[in-house]
mmCIF file with all atom_site columns, C-alpha atoms in Angstrom:
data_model
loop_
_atom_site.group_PDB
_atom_site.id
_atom_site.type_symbol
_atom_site.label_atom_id
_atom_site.label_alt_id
_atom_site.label_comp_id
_atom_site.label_asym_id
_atom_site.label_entity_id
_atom_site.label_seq_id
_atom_site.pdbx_PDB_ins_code
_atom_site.Cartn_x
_atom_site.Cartn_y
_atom_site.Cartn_z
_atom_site.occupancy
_atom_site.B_iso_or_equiv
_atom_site.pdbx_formal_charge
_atom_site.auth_seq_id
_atom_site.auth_comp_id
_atom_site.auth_asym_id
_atom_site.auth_atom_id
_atom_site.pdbx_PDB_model_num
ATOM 1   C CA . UNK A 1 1   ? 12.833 -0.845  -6.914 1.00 0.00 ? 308 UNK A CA 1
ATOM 2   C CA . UNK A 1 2   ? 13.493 -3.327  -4.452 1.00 0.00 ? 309 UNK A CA 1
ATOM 3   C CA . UNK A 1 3   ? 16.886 -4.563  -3.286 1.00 0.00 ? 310 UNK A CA 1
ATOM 4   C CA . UNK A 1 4   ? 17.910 -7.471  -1.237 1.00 0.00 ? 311 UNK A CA 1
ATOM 5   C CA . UNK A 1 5   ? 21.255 -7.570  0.290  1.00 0.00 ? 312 UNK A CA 1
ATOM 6   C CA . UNK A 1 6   ? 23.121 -10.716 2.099  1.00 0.00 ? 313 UNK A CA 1
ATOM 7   C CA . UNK A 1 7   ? 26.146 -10.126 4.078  1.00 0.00 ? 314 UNK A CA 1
ATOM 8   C CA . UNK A 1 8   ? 28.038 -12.456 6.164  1.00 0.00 ? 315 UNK A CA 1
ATOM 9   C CA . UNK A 1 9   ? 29.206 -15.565 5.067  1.00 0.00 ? 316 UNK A CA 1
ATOM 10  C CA . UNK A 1 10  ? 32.897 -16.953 4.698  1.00 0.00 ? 317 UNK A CA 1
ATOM 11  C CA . UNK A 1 11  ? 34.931 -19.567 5.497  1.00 0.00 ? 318 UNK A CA 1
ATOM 12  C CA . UNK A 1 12  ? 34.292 -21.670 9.258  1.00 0.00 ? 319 UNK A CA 1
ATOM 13  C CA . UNK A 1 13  ? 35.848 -25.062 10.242 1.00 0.00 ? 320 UNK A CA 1
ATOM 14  C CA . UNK A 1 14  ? 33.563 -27.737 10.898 1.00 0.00 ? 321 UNK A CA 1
ATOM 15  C CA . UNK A 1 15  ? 31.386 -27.217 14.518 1.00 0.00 ? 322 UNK A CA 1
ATOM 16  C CA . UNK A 1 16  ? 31.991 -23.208 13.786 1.00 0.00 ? 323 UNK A CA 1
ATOM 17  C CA . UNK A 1 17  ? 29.476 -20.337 13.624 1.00 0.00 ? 324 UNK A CA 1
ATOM 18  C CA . UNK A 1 18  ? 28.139 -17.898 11.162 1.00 0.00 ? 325 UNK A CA 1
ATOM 19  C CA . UNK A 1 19  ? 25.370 -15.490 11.382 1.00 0.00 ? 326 UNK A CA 1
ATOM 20  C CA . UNK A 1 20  ? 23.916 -14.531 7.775  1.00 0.00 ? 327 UNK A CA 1
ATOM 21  C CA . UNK A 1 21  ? 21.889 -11.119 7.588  1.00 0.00 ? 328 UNK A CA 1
ATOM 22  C CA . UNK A 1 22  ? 19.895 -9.904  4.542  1.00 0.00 ? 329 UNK A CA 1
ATOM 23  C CA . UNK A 1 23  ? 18.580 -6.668  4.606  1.00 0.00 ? 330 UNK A CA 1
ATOM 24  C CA . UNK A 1 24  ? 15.421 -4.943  2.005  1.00 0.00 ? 331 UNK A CA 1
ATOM 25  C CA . UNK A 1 25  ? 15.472 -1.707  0.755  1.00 0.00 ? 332 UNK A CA 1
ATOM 26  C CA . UNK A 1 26  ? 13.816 0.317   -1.427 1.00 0.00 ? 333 UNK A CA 1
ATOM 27  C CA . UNK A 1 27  ? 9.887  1.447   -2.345 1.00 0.00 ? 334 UNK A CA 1
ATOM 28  C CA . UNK A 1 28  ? 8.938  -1.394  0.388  1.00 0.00 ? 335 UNK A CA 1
ATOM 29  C CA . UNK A 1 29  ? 5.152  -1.233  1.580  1.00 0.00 ? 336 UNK A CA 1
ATOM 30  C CA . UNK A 1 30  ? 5.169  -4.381  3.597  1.00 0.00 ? 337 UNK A CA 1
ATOM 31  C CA . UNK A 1 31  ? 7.056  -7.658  4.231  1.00 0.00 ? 338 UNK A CA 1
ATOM 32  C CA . UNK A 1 32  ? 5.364  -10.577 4.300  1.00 0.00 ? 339 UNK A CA 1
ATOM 33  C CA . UNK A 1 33  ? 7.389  -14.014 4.490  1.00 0.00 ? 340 UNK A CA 1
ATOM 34  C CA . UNK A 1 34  ? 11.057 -14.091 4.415  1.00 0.00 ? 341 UNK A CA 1
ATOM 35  C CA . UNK A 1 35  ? 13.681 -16.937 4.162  1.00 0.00 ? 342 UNK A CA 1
ATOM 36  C CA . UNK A 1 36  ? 16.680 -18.800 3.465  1.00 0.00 ? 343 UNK A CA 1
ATOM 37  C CA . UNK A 1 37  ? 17.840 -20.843 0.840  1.00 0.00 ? 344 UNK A CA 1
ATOM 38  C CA . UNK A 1 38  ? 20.476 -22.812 -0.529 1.00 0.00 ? 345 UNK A CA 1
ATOM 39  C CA . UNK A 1 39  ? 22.196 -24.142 -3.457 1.00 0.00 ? 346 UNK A CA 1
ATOM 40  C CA . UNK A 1 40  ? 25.517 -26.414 -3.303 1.00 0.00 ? 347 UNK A CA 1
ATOM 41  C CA . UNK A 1 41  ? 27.293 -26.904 -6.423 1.00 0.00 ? 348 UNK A CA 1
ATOM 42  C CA . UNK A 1 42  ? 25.195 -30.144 -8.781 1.00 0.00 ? 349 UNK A CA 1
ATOM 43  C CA . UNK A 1 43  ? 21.889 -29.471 -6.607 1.00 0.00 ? 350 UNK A CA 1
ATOM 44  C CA . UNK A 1 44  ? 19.175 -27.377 -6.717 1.00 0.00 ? 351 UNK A CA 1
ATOM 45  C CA . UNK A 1 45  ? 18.341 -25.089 -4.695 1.00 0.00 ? 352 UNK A CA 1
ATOM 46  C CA . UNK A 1 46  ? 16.874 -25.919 -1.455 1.00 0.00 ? 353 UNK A CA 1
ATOM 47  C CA . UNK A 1 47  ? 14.645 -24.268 1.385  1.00 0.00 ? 354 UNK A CA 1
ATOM 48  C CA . UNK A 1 48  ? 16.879 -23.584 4.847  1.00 0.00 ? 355 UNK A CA 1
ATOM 49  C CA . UNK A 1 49  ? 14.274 -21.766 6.477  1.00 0.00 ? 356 UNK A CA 1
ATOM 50  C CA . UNK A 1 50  ? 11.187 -19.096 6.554  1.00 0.00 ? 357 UNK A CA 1
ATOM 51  C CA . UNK A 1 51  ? 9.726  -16.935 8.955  1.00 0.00 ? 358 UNK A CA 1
ATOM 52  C CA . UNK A 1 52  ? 6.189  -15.503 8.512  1.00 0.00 ? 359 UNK A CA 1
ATOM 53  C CA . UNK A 1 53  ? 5.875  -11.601 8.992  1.00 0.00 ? 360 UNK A CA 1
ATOM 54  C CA . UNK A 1 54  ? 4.055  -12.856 12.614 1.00 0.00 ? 361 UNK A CA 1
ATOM 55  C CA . UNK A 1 55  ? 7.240  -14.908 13.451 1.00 0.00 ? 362 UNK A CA 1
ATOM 56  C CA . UNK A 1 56  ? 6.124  -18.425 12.832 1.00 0.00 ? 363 UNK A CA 1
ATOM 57  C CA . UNK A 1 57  ? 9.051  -20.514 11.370 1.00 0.00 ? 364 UNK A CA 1
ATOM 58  C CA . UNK A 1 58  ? 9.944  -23.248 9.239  1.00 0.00 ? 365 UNK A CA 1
ATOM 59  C CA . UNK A 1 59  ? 13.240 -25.370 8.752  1.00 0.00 ? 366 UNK A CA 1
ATOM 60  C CA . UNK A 1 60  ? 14.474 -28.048 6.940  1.00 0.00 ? 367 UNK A CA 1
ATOM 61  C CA . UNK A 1 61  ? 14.731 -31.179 8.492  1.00 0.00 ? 368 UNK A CA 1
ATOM 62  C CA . UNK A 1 62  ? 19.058 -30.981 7.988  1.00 0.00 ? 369 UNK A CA 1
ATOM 63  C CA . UNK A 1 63  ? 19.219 -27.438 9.741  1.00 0.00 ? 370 UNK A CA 1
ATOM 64  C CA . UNK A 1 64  ? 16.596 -28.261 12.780 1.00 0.00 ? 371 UNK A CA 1
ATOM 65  C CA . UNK A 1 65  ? 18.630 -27.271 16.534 1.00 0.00 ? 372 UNK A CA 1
ATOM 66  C CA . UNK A 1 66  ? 21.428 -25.677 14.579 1.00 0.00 ? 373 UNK A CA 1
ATOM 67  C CA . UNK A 1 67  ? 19.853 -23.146 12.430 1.00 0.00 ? 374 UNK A CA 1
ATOM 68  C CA . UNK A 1 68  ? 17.319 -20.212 13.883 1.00 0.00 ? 375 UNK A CA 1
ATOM 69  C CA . UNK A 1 69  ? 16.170 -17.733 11.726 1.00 0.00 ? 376 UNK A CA 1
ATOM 70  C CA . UNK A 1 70  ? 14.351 -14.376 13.448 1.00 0.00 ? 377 UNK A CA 1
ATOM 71  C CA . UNK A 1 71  ? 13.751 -10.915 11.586 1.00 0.00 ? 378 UNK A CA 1
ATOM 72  C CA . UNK A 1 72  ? 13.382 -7.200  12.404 1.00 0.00 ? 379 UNK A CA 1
ATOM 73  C CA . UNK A 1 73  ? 10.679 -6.000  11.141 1.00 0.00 ? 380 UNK A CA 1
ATOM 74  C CA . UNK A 1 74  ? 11.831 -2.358  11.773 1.00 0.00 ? 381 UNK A CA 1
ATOM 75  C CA . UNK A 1 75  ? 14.891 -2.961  9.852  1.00 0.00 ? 382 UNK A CA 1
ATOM 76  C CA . UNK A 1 76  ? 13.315 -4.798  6.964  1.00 0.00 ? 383 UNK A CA 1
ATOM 77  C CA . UNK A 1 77  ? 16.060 -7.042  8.054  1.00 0.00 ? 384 UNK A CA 1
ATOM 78  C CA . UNK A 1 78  ? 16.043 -11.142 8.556  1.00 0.00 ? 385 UNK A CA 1
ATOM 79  C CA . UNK A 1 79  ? 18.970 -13.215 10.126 1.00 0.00 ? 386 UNK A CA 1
ATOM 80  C CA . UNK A 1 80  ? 20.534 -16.731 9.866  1.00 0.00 ? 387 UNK A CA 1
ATOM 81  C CA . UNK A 1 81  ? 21.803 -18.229 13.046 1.00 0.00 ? 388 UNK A CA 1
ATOM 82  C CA . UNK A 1 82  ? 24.275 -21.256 12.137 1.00 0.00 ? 389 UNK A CA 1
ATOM 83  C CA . UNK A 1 83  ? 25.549 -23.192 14.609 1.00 0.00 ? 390 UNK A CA 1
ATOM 84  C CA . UNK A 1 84  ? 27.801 -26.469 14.671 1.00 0.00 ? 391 UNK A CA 1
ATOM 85  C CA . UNK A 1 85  ? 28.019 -25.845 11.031 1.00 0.00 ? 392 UNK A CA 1
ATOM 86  C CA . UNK A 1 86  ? 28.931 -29.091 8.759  1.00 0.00 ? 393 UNK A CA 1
ATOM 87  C CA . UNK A 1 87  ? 30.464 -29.333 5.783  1.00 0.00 ? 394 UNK A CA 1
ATOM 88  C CA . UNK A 1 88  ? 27.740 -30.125 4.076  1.00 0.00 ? 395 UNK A CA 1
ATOM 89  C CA . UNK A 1 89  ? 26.381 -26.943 4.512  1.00 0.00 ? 396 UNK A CA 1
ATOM 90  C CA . UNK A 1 90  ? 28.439 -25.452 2.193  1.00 0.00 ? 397 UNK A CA 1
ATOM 91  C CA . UNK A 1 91  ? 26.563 -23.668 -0.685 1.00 0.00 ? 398 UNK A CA 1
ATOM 92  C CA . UNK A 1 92  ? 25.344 -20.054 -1.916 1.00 0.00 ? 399 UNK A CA 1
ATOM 93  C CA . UNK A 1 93  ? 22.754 -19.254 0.480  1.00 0.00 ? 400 UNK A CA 1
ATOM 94  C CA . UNK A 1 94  ? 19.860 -16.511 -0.932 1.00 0.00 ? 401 UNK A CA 1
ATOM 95  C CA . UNK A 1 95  ? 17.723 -14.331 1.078  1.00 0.00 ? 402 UNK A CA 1
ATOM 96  C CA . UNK A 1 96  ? 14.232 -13.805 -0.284 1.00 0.00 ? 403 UNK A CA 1
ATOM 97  C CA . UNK A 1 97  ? 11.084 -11.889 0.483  1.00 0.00 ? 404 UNK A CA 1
ATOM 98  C CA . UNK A 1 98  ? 7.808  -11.549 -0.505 1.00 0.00 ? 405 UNK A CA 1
ATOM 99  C CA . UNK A 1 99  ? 7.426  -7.816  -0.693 1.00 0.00 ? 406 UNK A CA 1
ATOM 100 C CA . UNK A 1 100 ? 4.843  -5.512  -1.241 1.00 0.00 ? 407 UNK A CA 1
ATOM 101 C CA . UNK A 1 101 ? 5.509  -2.222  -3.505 1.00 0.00 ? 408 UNK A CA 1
ATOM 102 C CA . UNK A 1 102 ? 2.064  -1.010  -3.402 1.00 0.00 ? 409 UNK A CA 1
ATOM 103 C CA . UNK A 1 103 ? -1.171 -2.801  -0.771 1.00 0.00 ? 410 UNK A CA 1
ATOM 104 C CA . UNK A 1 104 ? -1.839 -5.848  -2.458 1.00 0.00 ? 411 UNK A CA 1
ATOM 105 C CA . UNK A 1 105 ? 0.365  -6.294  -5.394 1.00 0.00 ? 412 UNK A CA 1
ATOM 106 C CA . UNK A 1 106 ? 3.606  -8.590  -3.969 1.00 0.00 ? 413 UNK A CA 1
ATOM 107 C CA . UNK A 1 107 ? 6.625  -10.132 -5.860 1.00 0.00 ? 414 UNK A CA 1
ATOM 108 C CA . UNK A 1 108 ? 9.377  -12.307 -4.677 1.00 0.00 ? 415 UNK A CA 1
ATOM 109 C CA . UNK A 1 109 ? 12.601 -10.975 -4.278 1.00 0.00 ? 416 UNK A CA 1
ATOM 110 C CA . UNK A 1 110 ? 16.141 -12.822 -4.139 1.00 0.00 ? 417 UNK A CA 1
ATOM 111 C CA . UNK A 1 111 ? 19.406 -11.602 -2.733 1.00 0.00 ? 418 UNK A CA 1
ATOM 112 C CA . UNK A 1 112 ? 22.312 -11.723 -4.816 1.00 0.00 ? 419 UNK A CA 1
ATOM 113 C CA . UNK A 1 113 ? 23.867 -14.897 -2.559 1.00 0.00 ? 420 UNK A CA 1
ATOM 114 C CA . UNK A 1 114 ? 26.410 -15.124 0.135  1.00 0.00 ? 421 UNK A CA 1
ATOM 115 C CA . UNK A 1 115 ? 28.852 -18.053 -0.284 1.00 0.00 ? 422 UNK A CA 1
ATOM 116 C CA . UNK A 1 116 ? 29.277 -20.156 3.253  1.00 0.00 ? 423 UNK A CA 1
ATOM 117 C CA . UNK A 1 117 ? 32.541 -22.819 3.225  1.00 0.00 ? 424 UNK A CA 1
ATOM 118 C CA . UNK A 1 118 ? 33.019 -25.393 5.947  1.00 0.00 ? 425 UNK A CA 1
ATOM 119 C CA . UNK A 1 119 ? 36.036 -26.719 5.757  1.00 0.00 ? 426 UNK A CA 1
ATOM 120 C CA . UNK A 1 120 ? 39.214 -27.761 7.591  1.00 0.00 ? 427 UNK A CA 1
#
């Protein structure tokens, strides 16, 4: 079994910070790629950014100089930087993984979600 847990998000005024962490647990025999998504209420959900098990990242073009994602690879653990936060930025944002249980059988693997509010 394979867990993915998100912590930190709330409620930030507009030009605020946040700093999103998700952390895997369980029968984990490697990581591979990691990332961020989100989902505001009426869209769908939508790629923040990834980072590659060798640190090579990826962001959407909305989140590029404000966002920076980075993992531990010790601690299973990846992070969200968010800085000058807008409010449309405002969704559920997910962790997910692509995780290996056993050498060369992986699955993706979502967090339960993290709710992030910018607002006045």
């Amino acid at each position: 079994q394979v867990q993915l847990v998100e912590s930190g998000g709330g409620l930030v005024q507009p030009g605020g910070t946040l700093r999103l962490s998700c952390a895997a647990s369980g029968s984990i025999f490697s990581i591979d790629a990691m990332g961020w998504y989100r989902q505001a209420p009426g869209k769908q959900r939508e790629l923040v950014a990834a980072i590659t098990a060798g640190g090579g990242t990826n962001y959407a073009d909305s989140v590029k100089g404000r966002f920076t994602i980075s993992r531990d690879n010790a601690k299973n653990t990846v992070y969200l930087q968010m800085n000058v936060l807008k409010p449309e930025d405002t969704a559920v944002y997910y962790c997910n993984a692509v995780i290996a249980t056993i050498p060369r059988l992986s699955h993706v693997y979502w967090g339960q979600g993290t709710q992030v509010t910018v607002s006045s």
